[in-house]
CSV table of C-alpha atoms in Angstrom, one decimal:
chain,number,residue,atom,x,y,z
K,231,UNK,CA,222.0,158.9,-141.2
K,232,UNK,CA,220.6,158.5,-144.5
K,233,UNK,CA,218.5,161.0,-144.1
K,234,UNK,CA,220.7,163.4,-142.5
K,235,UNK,CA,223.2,163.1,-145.5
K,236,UNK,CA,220.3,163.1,-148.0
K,237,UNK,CA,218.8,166.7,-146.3
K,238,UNK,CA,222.3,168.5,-146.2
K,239,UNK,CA,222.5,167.6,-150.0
K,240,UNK,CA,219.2,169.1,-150.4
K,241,UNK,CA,220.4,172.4,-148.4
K,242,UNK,CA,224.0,172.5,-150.7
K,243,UNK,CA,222.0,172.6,-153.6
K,244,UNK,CA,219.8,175.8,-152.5
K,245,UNK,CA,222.7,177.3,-150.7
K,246,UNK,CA,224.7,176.7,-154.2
K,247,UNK,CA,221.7,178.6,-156.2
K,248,UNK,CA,220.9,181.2,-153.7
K,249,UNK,CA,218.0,180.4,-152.1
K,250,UNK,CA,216.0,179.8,-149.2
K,251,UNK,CA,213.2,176.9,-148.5
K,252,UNK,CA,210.9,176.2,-145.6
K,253,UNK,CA,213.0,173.6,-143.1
K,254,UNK,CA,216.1,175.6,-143.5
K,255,UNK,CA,217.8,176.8,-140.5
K,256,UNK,CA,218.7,180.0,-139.8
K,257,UNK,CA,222.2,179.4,-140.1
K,258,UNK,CA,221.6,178.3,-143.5
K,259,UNK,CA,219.6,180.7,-144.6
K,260,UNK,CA,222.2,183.0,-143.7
K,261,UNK,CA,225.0,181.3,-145.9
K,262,UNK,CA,222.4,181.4,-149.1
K,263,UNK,CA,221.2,184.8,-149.0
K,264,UNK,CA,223.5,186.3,-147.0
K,265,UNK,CA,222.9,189.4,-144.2
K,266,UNK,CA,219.2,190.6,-144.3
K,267,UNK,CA,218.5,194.2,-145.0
K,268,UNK,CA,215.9,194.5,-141.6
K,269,UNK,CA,215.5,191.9,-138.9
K,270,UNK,CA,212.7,191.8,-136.6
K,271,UNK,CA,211.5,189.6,-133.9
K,272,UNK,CA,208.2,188.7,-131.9
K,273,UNK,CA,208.9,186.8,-128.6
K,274,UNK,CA,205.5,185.6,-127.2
K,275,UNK,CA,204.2,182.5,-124.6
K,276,UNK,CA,204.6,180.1,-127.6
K,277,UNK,CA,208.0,181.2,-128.3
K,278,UNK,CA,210.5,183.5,-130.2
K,279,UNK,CA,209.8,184.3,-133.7
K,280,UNK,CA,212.2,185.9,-136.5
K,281,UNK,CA,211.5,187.7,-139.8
K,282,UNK,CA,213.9,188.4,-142.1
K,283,UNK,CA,213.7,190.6,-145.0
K,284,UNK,CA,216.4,190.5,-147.8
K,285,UNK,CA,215.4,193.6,-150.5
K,286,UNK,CA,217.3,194.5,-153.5
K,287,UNK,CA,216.9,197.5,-154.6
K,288,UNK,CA,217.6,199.3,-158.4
K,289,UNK,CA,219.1,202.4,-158.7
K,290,UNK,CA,217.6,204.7,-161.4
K,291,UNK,CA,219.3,208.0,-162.7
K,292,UNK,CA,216.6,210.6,-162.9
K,293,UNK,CA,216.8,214.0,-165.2
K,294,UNK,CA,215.8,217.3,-165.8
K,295,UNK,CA,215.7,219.0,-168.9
K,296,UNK,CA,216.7,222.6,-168.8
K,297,UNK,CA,217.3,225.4,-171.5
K,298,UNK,CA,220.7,226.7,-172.3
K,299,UNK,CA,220.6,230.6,-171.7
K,300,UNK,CA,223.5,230.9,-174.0
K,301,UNK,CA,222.6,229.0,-176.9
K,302,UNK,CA,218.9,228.2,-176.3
K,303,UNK,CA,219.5,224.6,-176.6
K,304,UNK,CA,217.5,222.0,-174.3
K,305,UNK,CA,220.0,219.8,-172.5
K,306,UNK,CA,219.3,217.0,-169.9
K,307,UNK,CA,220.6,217.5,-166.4
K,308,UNK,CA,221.1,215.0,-163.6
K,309,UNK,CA,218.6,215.5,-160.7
K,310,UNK,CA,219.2,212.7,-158.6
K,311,UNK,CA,219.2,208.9,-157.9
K,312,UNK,CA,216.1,206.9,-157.4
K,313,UNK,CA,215.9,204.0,-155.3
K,314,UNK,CA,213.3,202.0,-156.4
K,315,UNK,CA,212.8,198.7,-154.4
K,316,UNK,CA,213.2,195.9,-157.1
K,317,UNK,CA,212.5,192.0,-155.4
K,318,UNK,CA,211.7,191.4,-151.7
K,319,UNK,CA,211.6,188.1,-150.0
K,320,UNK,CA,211.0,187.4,-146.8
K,321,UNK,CA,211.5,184.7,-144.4
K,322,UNK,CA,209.8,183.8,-141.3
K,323,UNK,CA,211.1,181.6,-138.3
K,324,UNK,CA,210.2,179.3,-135.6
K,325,UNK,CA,212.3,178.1,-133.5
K,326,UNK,CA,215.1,179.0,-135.6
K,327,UNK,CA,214.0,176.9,-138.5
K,328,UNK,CA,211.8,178.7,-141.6
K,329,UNK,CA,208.2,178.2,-141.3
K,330,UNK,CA,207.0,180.6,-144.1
K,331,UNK,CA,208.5,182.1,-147.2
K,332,UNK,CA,206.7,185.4,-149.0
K,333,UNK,CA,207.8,188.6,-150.5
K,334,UNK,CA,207.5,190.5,-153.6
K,335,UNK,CA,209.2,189.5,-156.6
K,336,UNK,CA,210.6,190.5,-160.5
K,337,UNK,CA,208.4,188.4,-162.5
K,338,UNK,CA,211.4,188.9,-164.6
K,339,UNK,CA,213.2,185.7,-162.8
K,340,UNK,CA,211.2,182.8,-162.1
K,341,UNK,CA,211.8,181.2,-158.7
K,342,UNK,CA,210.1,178.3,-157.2
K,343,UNK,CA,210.4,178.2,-153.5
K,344,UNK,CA,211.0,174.3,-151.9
K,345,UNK,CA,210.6,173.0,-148.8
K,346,UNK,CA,213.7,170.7,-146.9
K,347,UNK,CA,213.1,168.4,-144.4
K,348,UNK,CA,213.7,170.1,-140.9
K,349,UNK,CA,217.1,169.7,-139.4
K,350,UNK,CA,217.3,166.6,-136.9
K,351,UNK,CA,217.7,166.9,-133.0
K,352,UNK,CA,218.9,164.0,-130.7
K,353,UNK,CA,217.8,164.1,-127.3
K,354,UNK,CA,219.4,162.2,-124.9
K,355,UNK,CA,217.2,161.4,-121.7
């Protein structure tokens, strides 16, 4: 029971700080990062196997600069919006429990990615 108690701390404190570590649950998971952006699955003779991918994206204003037929002035026009993909993490399961953690992140915010014990099963026989 220690060890139960001791693992669910462990999990709190991620789920507190946003993030996801190998051992995690999908249910947890879920409550730390939130909804994924795509979802995708593999089922095979070994099993089922989840990948989730949470993306952020930024969104940049982009311009144009045009000349004023009037006055002759350059002035700076909005084009359009660009969506530039920003940090991308993505989390692959087993059996409903995280196996592997990757993605691409801003170097910008340092991140160390931990690892939980597994969640505990009783079988009864």
């Amino acid at each position: 029971l220690r060890k139960i108690a001791e693992r669910r701390e462990q999990v709190l404190k991620l789920i507190a700080a946003k993030q996801a570590a190998i051992g995690m649950t999908s249910d947890e998971v879920a409550e730390a990062l939130g909804k994924p952006t795509k979802r995708e699955f593999r089922q095979n003779a070994d099993g089922r196997t989840d990948v989730w991918e949470y993306i952020e994206y930024e969104i940049i204003p982009r311009y144009n600069l045009v000349r004023d037929p009037y006055s002759g002035a350059t002035l700076r026009q909005f084009s359009h919006n660009e969506k530039i993909e920003k940090n991308k993490t993505t989390v692959e399961f087993k059996d409903d429990v995280v196996v592997s953690l990757g993605g691409k992140k801003d170097l910008s915010r340092k991140r160390d990615l931990g690892i939980v014990p597994g969640p505990v099963e009783f079988q009864f026989p």
